[in-house]
Short mmCIF file of C-alpha atoms in Angstrom, two decimals:
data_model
loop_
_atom_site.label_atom_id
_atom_site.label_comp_id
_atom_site.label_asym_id
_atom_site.label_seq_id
_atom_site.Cartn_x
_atom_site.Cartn_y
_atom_site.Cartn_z
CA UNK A 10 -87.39 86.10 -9.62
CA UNK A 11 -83.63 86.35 -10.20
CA UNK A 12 -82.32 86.41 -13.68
CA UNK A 13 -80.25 83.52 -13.02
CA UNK A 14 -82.74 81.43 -11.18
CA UNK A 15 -85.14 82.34 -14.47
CA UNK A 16 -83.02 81.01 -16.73
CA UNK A 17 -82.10 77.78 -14.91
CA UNK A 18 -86.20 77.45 -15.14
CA UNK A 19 -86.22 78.03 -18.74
CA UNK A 20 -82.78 76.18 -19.50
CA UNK A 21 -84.92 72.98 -17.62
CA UNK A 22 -88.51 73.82 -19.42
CA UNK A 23 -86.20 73.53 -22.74
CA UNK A 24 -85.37 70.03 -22.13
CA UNK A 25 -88.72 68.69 -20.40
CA UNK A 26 -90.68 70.37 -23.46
CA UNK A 27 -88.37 69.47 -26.37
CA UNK A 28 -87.66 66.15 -25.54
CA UNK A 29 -91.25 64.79 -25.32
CA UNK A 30 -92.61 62.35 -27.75
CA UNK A 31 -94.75 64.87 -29.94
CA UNK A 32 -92.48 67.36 -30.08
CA UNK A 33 -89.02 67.52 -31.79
CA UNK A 34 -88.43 71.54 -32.09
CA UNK A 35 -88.09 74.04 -29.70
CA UNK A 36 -87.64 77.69 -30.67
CA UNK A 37 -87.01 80.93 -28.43
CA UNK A 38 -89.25 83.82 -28.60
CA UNK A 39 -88.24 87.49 -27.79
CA UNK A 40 -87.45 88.38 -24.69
CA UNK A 41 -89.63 90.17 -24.02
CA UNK A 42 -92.59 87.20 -24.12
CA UNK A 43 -94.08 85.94 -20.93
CA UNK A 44 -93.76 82.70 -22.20
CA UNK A 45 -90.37 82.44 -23.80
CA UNK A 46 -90.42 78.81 -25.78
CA UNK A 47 -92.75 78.13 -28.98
CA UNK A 48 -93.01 74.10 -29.20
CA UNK A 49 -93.44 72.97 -32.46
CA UNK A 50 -94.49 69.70 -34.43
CA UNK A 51 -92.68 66.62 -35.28
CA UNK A 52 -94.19 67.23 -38.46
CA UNK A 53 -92.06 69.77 -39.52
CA UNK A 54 -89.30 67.30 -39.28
CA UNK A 55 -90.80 64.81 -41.63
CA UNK A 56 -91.68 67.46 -43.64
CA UNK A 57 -88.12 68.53 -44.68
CA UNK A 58 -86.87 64.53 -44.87
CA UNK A 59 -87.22 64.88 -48.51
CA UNK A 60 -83.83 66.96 -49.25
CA UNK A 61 -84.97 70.51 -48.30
CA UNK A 62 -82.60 72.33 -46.44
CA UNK A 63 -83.77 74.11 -43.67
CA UNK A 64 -83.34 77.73 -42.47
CA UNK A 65 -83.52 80.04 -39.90
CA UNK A 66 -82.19 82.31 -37.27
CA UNK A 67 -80.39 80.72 -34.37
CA UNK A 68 -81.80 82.37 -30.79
CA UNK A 69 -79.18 83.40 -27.93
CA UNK A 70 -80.50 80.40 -25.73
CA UNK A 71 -81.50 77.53 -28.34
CA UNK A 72 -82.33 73.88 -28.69
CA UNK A 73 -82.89 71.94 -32.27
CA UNK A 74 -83.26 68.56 -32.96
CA UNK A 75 -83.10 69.01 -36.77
CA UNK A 76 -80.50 69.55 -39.84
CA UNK A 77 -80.20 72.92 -41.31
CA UNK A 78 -78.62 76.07 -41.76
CA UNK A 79 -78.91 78.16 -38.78
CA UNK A 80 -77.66 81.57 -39.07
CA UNK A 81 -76.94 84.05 -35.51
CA UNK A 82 -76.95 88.11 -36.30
CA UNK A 83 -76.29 89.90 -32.90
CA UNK A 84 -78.61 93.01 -32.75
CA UNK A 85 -77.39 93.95 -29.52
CA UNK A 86 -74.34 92.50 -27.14
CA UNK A 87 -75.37 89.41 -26.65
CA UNK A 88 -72.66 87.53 -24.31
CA UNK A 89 -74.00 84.75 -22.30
CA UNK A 90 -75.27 82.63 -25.37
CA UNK A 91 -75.47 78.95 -26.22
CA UNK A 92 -77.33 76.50 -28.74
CA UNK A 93 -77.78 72.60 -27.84
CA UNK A 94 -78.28 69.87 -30.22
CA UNK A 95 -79.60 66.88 -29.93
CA UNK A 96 -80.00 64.27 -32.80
CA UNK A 97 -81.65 60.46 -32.74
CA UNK A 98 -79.55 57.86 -30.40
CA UNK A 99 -77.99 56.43 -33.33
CA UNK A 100 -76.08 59.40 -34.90
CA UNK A 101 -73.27 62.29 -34.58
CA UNK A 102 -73.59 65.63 -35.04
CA UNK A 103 -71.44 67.48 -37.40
CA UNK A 104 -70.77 71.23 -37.14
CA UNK A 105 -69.76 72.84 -40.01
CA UNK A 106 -68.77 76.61 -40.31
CA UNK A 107 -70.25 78.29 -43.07
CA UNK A 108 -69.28 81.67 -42.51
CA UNK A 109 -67.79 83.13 -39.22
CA UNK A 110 -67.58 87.25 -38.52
CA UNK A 111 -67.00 88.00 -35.00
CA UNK A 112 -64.19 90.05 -33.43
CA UNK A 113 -61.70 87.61 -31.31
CA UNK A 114 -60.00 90.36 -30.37
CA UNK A 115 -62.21 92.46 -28.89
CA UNK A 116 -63.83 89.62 -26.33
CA UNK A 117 -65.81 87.52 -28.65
CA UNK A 118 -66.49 83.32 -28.44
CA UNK A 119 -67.80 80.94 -30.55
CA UNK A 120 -66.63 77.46 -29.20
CA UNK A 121 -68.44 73.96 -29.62
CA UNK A 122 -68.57 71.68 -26.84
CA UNK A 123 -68.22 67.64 -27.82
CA UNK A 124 -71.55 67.06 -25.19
CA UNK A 125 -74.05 69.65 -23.39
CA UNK A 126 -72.69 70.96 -19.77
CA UNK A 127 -74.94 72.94 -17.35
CA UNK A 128 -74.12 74.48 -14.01
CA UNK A 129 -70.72 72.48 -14.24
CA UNK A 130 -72.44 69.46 -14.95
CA UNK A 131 -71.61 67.14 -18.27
CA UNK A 132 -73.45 64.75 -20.58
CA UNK A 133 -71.65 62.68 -21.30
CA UNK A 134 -69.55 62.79 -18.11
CA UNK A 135 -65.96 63.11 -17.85
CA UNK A 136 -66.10 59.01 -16.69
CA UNK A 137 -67.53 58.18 -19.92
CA UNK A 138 -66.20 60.39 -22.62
CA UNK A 139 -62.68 59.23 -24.26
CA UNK A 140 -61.39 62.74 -24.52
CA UNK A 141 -60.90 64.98 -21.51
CA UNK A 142 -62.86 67.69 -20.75
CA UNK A 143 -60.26 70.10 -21.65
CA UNK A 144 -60.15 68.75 -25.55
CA UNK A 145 -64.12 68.17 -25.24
CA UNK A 146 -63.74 72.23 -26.32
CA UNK A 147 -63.10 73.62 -29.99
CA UNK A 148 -62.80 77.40 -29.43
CA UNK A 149 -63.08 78.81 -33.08
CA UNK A 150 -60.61 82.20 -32.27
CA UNK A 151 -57.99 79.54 -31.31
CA UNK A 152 -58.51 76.76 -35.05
CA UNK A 153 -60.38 79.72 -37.25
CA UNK A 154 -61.38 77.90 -40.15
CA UNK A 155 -58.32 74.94 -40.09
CA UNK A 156 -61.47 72.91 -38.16
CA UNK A 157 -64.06 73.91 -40.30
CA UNK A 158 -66.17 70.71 -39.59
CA UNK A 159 -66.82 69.28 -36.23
CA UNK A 160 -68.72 65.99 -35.01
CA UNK A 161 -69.95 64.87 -31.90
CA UNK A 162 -68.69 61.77 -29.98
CA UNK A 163 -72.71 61.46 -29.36
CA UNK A 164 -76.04 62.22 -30.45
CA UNK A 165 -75.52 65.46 -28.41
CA UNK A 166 -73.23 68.60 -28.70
CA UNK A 167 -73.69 72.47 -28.08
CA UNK A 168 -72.36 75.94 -29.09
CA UNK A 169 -71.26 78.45 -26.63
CA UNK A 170 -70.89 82.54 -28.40
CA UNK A 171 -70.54 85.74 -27.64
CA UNK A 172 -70.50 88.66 -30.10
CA UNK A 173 -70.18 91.85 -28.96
CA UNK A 174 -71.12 94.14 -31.73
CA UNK A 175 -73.91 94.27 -33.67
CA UNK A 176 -74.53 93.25 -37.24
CA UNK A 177 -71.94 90.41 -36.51
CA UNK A 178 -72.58 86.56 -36.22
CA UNK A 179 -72.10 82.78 -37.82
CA UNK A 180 -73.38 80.45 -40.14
CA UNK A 181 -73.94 77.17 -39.27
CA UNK A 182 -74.55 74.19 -41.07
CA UNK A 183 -75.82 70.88 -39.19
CA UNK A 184 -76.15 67.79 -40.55
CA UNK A 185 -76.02 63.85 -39.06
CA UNK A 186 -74.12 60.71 -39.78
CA UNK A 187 -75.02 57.35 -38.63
CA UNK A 188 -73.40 56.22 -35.37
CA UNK A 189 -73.28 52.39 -35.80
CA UNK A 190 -72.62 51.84 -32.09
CA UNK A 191 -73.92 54.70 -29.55
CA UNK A 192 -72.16 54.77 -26.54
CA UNK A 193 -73.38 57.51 -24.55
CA UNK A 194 -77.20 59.10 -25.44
CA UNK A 195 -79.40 61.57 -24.46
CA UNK A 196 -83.04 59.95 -25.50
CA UNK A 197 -85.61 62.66 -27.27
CA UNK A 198 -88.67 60.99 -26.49
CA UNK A 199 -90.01 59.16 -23.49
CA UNK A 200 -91.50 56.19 -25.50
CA UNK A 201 -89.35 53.39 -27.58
CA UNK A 202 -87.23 50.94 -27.72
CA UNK A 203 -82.93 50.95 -27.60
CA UNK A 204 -80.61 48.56 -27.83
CA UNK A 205 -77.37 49.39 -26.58
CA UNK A 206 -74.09 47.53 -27.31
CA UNK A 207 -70.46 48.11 -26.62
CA UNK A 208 -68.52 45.49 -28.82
CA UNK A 209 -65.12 44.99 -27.41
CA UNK A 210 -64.52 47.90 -25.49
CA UNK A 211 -63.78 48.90 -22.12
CA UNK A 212 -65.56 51.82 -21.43
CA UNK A 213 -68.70 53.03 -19.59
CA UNK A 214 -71.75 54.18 -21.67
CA UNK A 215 -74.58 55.83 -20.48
CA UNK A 216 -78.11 56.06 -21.78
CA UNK A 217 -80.33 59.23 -20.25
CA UNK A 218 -83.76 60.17 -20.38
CA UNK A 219 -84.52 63.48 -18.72
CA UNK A 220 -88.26 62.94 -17.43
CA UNK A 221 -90.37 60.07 -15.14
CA UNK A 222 -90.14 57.07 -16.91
CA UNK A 223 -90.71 53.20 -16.32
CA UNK A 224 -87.60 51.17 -18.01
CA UNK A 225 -88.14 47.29 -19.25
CA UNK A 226 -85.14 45.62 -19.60
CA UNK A 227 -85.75 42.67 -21.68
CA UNK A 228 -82.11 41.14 -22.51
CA UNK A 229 -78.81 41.58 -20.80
CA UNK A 230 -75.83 40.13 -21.97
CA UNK A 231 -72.48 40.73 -20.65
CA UNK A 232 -68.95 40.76 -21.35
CA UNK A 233 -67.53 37.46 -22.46
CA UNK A 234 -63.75 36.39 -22.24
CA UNK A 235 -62.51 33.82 -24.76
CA UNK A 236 -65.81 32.59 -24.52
CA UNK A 237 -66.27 32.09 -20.76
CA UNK A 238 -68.75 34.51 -18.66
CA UNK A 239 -67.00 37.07 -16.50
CA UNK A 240 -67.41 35.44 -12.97
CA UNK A 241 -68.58 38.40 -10.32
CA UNK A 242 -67.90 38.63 -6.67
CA UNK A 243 -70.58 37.60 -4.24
CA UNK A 244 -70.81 41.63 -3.21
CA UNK A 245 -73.18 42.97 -5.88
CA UNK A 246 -71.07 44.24 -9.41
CA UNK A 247 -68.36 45.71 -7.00
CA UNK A 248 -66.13 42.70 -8.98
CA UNK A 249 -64.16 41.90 -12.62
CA UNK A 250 -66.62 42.49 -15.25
CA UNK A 251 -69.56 44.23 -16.91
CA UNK A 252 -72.35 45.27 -14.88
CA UNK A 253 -75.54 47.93 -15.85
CA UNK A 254 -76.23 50.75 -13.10
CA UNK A 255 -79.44 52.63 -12.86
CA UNK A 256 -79.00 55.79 -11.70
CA UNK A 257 -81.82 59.11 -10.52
CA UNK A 258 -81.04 62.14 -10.03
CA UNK A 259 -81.98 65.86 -11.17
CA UNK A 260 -78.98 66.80 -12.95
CA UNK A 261 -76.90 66.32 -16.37
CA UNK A 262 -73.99 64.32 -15.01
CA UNK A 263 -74.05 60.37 -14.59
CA UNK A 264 -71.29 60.23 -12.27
CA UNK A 265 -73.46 62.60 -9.58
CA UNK A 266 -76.55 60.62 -9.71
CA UNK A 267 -78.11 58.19 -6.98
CA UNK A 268 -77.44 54.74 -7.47
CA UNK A 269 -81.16 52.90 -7.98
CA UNK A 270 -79.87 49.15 -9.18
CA UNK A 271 -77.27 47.21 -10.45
CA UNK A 272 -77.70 44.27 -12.58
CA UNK A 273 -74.62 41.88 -12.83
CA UNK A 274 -75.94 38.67 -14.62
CA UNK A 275 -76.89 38.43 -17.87
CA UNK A 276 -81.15 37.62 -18.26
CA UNK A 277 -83.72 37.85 -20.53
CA UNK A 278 -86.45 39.85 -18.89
CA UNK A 279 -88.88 41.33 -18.79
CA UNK A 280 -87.57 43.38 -15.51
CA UNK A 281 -89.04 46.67 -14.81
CA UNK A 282 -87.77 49.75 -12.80
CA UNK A 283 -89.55 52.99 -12.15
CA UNK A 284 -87.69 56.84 -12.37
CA UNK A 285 -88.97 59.60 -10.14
CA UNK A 286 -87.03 61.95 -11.90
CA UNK A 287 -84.42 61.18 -14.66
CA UNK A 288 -82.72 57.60 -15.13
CA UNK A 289 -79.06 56.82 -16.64
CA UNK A 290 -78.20 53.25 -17.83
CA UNK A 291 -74.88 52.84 -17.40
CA UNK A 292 -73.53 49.81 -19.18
#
C-alpha cells in the first residue's frame, strides 16, 4: 500500500473512531504498530473535569478532544506532522504557547490553522469562515511569541510542525471557552441533540457529522425582517432569504458536497432525512 494512500486511511480511521459516541480520545501508537490508533474512554475525560491538568506527549499525526498540556520532542526529523482538535459544539479552542524551541531558520514550522483542512479541503469552508483562508494561518516563525494565545472561530482547529532536529519541540497548552452562538461545528458523537442559531447575521453556518446518520429536524425558524417573514421565490430557496441545505458527500468541505434538500419555510417537525455518508446543515 502506498505511504500516502496509508495515511489518508489512517487520517479517515482517526475521525470515524474518535468521533463516535463512546469514545472521546484518540492516541497514536509507534510506527511501527500494525494497528496505529489506541481508542480510549470517555471516562478519562470526566475523570480530569475536576481541575486536574492533563499531560502528555503530542504524536506526529494526532487527534484530542480534551484540555491539557501536550508537549512534542522530535526524536528523529519528523516533517510532515499535524495535531487536530476538536472540542464540544458550543466552545473555542484556545492555543496557548508554553514554550517553543525549534529552528526557523533551518526549515522548521509550527503554524495553527483557525479549522482542520485535508487534501485541500476545509472545515469550515472558505464560504463560511469570516476570515480568508490566507489569515485562517498563524505561522509561529513569522508572530514568535507576540501571539502567544490563539482561539478558534469553531469548536475545531489544528497544528501543522515540522522540526528537524532532534531533542527540539513545543509546549502546548489547550484549554476551551464557551461559544454562546456556534456557527460552524464539527459534531463528536453521532447521538444528541443541537440547536443552532445565527442571531442577526448574514452568514452561512454549517453543522457536520462525519459518519451515517438519520437527522430530525424538529423546528425551523427563519430570518425575520422588521417583523415580516422573508417571502421566497416559487423556485425552491434559489430566492431573498434564509434557507437550510443538506448536503452528502465524503469529504471535509461544505461547499463540495451533494446537495440532498433544502428547506425554505419555517415548521415545526418532526422531518427526518437519512445520510449515506456524512451530512452538513447549512443554515
Amino acid at each position: 500500500m502506498a505511504p500516502a494512500f496509508k495515511l489518508r486511511c489512517h487520517f479517515i480511521l482517526i475521525c470515524l473512531m474518535a468521533l463516535r459516541g463512546e469514545s472521546r480520545y484518540l492516541e497514536l501508537r509507534e510506527a511501527a504498530d500494525q494497528d496505529p490508533f489506541l481508542l480510549f474512554s470517555a471516562n478519562l475525560k470526566r475523570e480530569l473535569a475536576g481541575g486536574q491538568l492533563y499531560r502528555r506527549a503530542l504524536r506526529c499525526l494526532d487527534m484530542l478532544s480534551l484540555q491539557g498540556q501536550f508537549t512534542f520532542t522530535a526524536d528523529r526529523p519528523q516533517l510532515h506532522c499535524a495535531a487536530f482538535f476538536i472540542a464540544e459544539p458550543e466552545e473555542f479552542i484556545t492555543i496557548h504557547y508554553d514554550l517553543v524551541s525549534i529552528d526557523c531558520e533551518g526549515g522548521d514550522v509550527l503554524k495553527v490553522f483557525d479549522g482542520w483542512i485535508l487534501k485541500g479541503e476545509k472545515f469550515p469552508s472558505s464560504q463560511d469562515h469570516p476570515l480568508p483562508t490566507t489569515e485562517r494561518y498563524i505561522d509561529f516563525c513569522e508572530s514568535g511569541l507576540s501571539r502567544r494565545s490563539i482561539r478558534s472561530s469553531q469548536n475545531v482547529a489544528m497544528v501543522f510542525f515540522r522540526v528537524h532536529e532532534p531533542g527540539n519541540g513545543f509546549t502546548l497548552t489547550i484549554k476551551t471557552d464557551p461559544n454562546l452562538f456556534p456557527c460552524n461545528v464539527i459534531s463528536q458523537t453521532p447521538n444528541g441533540r443541537f440547536t443552532l442559531v445565527v442571531p442577526h447575521q448574514h452568514r452561512n453556518c454549517s453543522f457536520s457529522i462525519i459518519y451515517p446518520v438519520v437527522i430530525k429536524i424538529s423546528d425551523l425558524t427563519l430570518g425575520h425582517l422588521n417583523g415580516l417573514q422573508l417571502k421566497k421565490s416559487s423556485a425552491g430557496c434559489g430566492g431573498i432569504g434564509d434557507f437550510v441545505e443538506l448536503l452528502g458527500g465524503t469529504g471535509l468541505d461544505p461547499s463540495k458536497m451533494t446537495p440532498l434538500a433544502d428547506l425554505c419555510y419555517p415548521f415545526r417537525g418532526p422531518v427526518e432525512l437519512q445520510g449515506q455518508r456524512k451530512i452538513c446543515s447549512r443554515a
